[in-house]
XYZ file of N, CA and C in Angstrom:
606
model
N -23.091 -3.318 36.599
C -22.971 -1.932 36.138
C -21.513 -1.589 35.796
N -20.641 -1.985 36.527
C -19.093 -1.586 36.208
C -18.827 -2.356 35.158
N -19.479 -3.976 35.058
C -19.291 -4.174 33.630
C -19.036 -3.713 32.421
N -20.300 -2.896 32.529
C -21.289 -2.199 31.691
C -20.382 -1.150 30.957
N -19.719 -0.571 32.119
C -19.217 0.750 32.328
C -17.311 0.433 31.205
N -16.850 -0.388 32.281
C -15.598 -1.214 31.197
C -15.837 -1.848 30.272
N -16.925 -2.440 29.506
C -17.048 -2.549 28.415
C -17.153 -1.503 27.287
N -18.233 -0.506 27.891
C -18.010 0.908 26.756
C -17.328 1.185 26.873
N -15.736 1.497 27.801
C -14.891 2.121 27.173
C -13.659 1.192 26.834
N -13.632 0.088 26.893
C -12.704 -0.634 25.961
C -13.478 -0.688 24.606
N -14.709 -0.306 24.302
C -15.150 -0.081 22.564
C -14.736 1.017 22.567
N -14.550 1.974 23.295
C -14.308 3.207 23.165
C -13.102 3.589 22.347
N -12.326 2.524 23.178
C -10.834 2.955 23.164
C -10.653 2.023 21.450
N -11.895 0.771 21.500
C -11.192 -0.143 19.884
C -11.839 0.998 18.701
N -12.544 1.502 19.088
C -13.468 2.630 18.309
C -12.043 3.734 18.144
N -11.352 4.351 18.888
C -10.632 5.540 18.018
C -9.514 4.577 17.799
N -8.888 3.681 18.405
C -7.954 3.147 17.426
C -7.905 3.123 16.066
N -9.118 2.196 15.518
C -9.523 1.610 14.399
C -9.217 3.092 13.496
N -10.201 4.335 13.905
C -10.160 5.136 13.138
C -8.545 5.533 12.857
N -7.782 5.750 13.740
C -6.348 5.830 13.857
C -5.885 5.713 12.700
N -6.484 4.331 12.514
C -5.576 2.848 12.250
C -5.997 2.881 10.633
N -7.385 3.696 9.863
C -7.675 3.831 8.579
C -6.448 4.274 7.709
N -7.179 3.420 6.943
C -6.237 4.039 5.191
C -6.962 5.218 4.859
N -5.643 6.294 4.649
C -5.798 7.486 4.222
C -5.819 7.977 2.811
N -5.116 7.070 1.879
C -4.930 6.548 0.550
C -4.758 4.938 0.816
N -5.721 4.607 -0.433
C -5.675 3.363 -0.687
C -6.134 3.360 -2.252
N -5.209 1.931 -3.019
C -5.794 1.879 -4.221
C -5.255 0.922 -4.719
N -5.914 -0.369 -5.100
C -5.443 -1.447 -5.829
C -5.770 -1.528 -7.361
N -5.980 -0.885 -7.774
C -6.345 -0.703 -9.255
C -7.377 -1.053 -10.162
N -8.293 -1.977 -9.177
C -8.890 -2.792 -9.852
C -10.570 -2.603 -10.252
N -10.728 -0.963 -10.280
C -11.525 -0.136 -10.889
C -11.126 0.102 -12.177
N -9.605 0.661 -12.507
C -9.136 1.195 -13.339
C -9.365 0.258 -14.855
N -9.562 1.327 -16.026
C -9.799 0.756 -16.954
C -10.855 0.131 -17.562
N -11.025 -0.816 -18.425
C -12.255 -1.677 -18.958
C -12.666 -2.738 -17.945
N -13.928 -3.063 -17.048
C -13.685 -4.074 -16.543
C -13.103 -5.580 -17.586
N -12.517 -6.499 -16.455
C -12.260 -7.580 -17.465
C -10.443 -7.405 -18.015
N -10.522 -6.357 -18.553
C -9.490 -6.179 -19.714
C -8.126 -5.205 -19.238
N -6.994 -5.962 -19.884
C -5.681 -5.195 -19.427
C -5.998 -4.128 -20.555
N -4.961 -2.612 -19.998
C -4.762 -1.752 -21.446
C -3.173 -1.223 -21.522
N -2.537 -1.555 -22.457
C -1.457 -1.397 -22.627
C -0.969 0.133 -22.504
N -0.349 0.678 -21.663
C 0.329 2.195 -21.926
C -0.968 2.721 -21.455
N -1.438 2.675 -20.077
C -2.551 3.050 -19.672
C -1.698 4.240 -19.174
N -2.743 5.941 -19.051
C -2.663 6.624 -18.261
C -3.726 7.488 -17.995
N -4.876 6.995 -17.978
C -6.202 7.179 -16.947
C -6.363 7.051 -15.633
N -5.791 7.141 -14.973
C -5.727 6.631 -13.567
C -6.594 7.238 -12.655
N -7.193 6.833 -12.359
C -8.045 8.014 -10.620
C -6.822 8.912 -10.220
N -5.885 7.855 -9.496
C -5.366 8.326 -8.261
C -4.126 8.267 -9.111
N -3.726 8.474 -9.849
C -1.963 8.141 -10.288
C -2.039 9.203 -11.443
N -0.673 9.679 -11.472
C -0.611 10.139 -12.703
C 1.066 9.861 -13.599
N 1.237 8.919 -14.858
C 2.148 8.702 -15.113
C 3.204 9.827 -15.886
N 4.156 10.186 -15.049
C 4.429 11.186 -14.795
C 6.252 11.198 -15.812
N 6.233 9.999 -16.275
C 7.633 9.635 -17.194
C 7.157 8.292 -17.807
N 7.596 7.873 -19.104
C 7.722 7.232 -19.782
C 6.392 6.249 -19.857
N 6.190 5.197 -19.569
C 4.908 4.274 -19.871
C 4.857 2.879 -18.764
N 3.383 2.680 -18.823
C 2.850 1.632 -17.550
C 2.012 0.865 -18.048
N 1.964 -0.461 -18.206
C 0.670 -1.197 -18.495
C -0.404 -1.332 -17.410
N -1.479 -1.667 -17.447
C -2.372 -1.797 -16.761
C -2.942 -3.358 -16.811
N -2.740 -4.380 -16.265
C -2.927 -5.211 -16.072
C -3.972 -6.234 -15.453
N -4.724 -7.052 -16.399
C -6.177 -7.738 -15.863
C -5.540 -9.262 -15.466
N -5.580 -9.817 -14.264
C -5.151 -10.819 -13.911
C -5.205 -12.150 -14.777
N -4.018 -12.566 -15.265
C -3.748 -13.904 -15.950
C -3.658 -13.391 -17.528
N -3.868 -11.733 -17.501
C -2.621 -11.599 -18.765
C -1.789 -11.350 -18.965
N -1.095 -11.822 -20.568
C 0.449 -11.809 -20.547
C 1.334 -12.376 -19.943
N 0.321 -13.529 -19.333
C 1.721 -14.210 -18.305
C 1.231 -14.033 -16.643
N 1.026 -12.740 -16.071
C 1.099 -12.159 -14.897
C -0.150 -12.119 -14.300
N 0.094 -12.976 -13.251
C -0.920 -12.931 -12.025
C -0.833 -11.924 -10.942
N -2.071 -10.945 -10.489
C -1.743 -9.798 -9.830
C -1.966 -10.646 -8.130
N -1.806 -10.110 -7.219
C -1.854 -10.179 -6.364
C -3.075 -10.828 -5.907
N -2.999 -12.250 -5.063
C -4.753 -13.103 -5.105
C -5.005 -13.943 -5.945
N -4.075 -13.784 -7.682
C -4.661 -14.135 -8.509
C -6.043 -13.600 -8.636
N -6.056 -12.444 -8.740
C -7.814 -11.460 -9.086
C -7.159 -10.009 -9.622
N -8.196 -9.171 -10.083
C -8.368 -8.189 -9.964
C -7.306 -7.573 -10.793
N -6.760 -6.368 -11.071
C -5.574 -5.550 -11.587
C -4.661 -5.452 -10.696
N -3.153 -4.965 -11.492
C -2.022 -4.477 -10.910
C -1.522 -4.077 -12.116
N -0.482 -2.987 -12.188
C 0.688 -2.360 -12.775
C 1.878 -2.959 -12.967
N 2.246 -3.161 -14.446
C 3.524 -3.466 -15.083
C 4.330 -2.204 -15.212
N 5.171 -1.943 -14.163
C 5.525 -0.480 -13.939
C 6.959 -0.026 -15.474
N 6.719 -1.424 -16.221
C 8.250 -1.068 -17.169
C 6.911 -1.160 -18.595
N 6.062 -0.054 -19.341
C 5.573 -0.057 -20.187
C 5.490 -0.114 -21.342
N 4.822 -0.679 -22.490
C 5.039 -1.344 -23.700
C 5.413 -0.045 -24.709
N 6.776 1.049 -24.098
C 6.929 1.933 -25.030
C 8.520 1.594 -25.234
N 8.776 1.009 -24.487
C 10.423 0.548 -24.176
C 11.026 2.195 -23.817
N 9.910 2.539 -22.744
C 10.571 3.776 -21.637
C 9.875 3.467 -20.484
N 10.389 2.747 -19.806
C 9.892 2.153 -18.406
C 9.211 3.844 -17.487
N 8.644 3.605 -16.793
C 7.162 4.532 -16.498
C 7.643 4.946 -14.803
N 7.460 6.310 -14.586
C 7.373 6.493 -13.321
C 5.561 6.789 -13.022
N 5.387 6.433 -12.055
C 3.862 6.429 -11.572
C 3.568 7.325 -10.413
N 3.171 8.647 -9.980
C 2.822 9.517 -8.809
C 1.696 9.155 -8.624
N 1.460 9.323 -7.407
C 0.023 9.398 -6.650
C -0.166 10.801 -6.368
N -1.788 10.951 -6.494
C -2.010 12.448 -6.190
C -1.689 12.699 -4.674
N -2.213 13.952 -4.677
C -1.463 14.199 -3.363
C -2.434 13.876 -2.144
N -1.536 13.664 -1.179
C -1.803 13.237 0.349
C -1.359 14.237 1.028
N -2.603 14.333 2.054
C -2.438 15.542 3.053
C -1.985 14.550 4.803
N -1.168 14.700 5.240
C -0.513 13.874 6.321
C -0.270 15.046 7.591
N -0.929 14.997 8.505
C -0.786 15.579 9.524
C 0.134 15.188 10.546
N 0.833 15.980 11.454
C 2.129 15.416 11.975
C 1.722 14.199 12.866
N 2.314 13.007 12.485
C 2.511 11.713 13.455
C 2.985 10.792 12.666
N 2.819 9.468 12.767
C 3.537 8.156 12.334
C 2.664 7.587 11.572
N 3.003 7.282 10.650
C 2.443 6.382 9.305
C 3.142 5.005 8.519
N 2.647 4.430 7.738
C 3.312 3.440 7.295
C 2.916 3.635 6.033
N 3.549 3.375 5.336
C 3.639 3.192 3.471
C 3.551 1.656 3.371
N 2.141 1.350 2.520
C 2.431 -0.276 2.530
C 1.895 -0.554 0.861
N 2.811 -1.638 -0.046
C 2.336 -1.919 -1.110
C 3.406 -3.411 -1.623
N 2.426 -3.928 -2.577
C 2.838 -5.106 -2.578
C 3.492 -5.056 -4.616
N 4.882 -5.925 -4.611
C 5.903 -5.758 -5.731
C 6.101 -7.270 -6.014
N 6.000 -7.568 -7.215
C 6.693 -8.835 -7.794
C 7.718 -8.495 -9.061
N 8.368 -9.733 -9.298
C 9.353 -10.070 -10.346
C 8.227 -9.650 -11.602
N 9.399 -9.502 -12.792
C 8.249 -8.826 -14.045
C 7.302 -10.581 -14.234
N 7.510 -11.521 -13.917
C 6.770 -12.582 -14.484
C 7.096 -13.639 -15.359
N 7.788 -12.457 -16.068
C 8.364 -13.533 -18.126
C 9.491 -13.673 -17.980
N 10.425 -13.351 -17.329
C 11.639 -13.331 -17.512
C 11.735 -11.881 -18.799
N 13.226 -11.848 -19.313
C 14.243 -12.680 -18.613
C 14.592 -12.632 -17.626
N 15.996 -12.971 -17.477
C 16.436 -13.198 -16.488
C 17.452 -11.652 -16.000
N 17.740 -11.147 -16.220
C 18.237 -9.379 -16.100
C 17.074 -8.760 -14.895
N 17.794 -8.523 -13.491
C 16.989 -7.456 -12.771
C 16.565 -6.234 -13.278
N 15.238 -6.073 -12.704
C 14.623 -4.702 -12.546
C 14.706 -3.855 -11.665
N 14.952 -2.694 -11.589
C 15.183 -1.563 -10.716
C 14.155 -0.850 -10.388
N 13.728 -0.267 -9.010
C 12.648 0.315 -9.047
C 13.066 1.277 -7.417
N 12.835 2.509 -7.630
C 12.849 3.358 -6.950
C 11.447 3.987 -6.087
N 11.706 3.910 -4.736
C 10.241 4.325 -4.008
C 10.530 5.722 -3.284
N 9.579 6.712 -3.803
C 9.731 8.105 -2.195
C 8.824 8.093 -1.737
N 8.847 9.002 -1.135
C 7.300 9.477 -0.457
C 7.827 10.897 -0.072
N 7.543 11.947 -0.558
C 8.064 13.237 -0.730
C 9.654 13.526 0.378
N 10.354 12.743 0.452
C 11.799 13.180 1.458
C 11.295 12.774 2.846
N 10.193 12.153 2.777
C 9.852 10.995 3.904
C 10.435 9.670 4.152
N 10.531 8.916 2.642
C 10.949 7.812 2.263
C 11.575 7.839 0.874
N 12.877 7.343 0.988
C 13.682 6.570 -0.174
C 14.668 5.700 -0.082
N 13.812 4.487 -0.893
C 13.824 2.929 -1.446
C 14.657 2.646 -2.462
N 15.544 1.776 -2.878
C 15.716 1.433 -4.129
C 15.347 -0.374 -4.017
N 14.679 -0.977 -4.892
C 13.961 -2.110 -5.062
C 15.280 -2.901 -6.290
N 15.450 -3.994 -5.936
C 16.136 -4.675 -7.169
C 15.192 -6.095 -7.364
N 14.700 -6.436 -8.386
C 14.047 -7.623 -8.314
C 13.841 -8.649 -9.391
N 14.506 -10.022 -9.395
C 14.629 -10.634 -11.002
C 13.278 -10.970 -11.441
N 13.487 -11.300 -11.957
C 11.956 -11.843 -12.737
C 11.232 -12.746 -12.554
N 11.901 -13.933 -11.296
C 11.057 -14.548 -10.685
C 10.267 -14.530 -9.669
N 10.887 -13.673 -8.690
C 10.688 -13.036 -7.800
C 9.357 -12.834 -7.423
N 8.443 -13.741 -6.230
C 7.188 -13.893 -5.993
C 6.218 -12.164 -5.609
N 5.358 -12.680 -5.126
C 4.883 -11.304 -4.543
C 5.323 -11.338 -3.014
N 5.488 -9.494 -2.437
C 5.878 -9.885 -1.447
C 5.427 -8.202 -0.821
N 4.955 -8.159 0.208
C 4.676 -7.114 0.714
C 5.745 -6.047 1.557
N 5.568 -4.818 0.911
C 6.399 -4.140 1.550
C 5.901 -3.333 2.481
N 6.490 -2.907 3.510
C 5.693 -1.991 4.862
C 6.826 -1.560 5.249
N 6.849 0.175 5.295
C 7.745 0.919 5.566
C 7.143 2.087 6.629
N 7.627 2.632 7.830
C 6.928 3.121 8.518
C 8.302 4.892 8.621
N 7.318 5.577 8.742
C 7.841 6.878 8.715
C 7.093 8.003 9.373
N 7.903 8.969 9.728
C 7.082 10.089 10.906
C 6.777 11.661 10.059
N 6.365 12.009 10.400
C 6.075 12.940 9.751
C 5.829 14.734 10.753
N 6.802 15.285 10.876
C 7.095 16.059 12.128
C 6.175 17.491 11.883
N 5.491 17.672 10.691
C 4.757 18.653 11.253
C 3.572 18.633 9.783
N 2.646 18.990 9.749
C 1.661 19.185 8.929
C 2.392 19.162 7.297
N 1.547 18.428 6.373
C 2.738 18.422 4.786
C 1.454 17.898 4.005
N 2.056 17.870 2.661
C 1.225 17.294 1.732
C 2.276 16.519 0.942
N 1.956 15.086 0.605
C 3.216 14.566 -0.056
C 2.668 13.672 -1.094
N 3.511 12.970 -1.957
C 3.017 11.936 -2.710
C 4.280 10.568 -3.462
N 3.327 9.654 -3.183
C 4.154 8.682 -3.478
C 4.170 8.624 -4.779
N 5.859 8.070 -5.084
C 6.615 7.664 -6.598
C 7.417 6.601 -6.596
N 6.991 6.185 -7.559
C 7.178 4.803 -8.023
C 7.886 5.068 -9.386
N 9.368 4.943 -9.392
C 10.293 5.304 -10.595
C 10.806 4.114 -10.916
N 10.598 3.368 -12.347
C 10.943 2.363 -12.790
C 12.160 2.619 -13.578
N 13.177 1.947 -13.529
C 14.617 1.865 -14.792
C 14.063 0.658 -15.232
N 14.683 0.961 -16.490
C 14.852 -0.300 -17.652
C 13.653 0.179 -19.158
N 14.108 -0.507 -20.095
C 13.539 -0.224 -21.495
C 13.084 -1.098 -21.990
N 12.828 -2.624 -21.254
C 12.351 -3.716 -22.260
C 11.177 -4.056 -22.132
N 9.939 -3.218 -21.627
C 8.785 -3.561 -21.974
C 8.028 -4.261 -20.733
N 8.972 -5.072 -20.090
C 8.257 -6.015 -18.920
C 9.324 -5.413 -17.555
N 8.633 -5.200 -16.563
C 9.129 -4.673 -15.137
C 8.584 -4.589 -13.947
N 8.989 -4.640 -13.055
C 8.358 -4.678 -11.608
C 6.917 -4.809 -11.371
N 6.212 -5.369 -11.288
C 4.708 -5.125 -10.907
C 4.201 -4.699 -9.516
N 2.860 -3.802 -9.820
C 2.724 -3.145 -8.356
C 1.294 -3.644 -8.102
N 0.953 -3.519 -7.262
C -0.446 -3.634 -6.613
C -0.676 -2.920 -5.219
N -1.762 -3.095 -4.745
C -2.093 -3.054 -3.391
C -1.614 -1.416 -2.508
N -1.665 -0.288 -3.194
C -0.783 0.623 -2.387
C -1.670 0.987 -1.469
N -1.136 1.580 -0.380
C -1.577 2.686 0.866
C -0.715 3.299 1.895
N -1.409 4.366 2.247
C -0.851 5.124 3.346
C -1.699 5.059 4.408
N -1.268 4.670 5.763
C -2.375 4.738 7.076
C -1.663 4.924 8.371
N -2.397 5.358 8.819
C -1.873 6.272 10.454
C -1.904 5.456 11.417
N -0.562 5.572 11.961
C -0.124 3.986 12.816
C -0.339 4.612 14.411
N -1.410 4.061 14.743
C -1.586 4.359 16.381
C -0.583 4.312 17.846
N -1.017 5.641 18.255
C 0.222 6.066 18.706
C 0.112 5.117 19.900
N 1.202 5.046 20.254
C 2.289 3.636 21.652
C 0.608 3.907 23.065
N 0.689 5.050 23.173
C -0.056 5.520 24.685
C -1.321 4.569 24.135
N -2.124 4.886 23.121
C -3.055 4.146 23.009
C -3.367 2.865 22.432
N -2.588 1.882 21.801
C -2.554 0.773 22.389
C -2.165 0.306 23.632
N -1.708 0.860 24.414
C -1.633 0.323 25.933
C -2.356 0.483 26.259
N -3.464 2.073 26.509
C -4.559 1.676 26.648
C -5.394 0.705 26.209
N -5.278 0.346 25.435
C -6.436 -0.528 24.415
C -6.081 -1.885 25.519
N -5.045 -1.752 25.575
C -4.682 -3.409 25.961
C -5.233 -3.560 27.826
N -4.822 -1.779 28.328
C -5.118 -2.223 29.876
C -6.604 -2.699 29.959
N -7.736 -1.677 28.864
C -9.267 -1.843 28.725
C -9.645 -3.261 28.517
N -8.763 -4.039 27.751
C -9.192 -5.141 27.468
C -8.954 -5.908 28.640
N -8.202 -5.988 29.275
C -7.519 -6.918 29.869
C -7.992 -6.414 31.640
N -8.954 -5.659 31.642
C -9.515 -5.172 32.700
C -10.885 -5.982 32.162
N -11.699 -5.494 31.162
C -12.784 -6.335 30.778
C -12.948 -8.045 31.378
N -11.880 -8.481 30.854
C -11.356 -9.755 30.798
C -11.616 -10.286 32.358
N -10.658 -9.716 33.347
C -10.606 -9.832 34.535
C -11.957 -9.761 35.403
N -13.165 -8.864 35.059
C -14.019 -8.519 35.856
C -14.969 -9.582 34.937
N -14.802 -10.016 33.994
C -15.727 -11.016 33.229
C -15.061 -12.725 34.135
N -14.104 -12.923 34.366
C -13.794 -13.830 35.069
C -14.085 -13.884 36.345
N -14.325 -12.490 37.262
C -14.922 -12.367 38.663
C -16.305 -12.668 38.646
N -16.947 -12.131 37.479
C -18.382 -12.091 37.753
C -19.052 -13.490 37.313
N -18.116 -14.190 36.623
C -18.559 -15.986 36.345
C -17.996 -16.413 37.879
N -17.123 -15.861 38.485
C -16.777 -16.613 39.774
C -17.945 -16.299 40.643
């Protein structure tokens, strides 16, 4: 019975973590557009709205550029207008606690060889400046930030440069990083489970 009893509440406790622990925004792109097909100077977006200059929209293994996985879409954030593109996300409602900003950036692909510049906020939560040449693999970024009282904010993604090819994005999100007290709980529940599962084989 006490088994019984420490087992439901170490689910208990993996049960509100998890929820914690959800993406609040998430969006890899790979709805966006024609299936199949890149579109040059895309600005249809669900969740984005290009908010300066121009963005390609990208179907994996064109033009050169493999998105993230090799599958699916990602964003050529320097667009085929030769006015490299800032990209907003609609807005996010963030209630006061700790979060992480996570999204994944590569080199433009083609060369040349001249860095790309790329600027990240998250409404005066977070600011980034990105430098990255053109070879430059994929690589995940995770930035964690607090948020001290109830807000609505949105992430920007500000590209420099005019030549058509620039930073690529994929993979974005925002998710609520579980607070310290309850992973310790999580960990005493488990590790109590653990113990009374080793008594009761003894």
């Amino acid at each position: 019975m006490k088994l019984k009893m420490l087992s439901s509440f170490a689910l208990a406790v993996v049960i509100s973590t998890s929820a914690q622990a959800s993406a609040i925004f998430q969006d890899s792109f790979d709805t966006e557009g024609t299936p199949g097909a890149s579109t040059l100077n895309y600005s249809s977006f669900a969740n984005w709205t290009v908010a300066a200059g121009s963005v390609d929209l990208i179907n994996s293994g064109n033009y050169g550029i493999d998105c993230v996985g090799n599958t699916g879409k990602c964003v050529d954030l320097d667009g085929s207008t030769k006015n490299a593109g800032t990209l907003n996300s609609s807005s996010i409602a963030l209630s006061a606690g700790i979060y992480s900003l996570m999204f994944d950036i590569s080199g433009n692909q083609r060369g040349p060889a001249a860095d790309d510049e790329l600027l990240v906020t998250l409404s005066g939560l977070i600011e980034e400046n990105f430098t990255l040449s053109a070879n430059d693999p994929w690589q995940s970024v995770v930035r964690t930030f607090t948020v001290a009282e109830d807000t609505t904010g949105f992430i920007s993604f500000n590209h420099s440069g005019k030549d058509n090819i620039g930073i690529v994005l994929d993979n974005v999100s925002v998710s609520a990083v579980p607070e310290p007290g309850t992973l310790a709980l999580l960990g005493l529940g488990l590790a109590g489970l653990g113990a009374a599962r080793r008594r009761q084989k003894a």
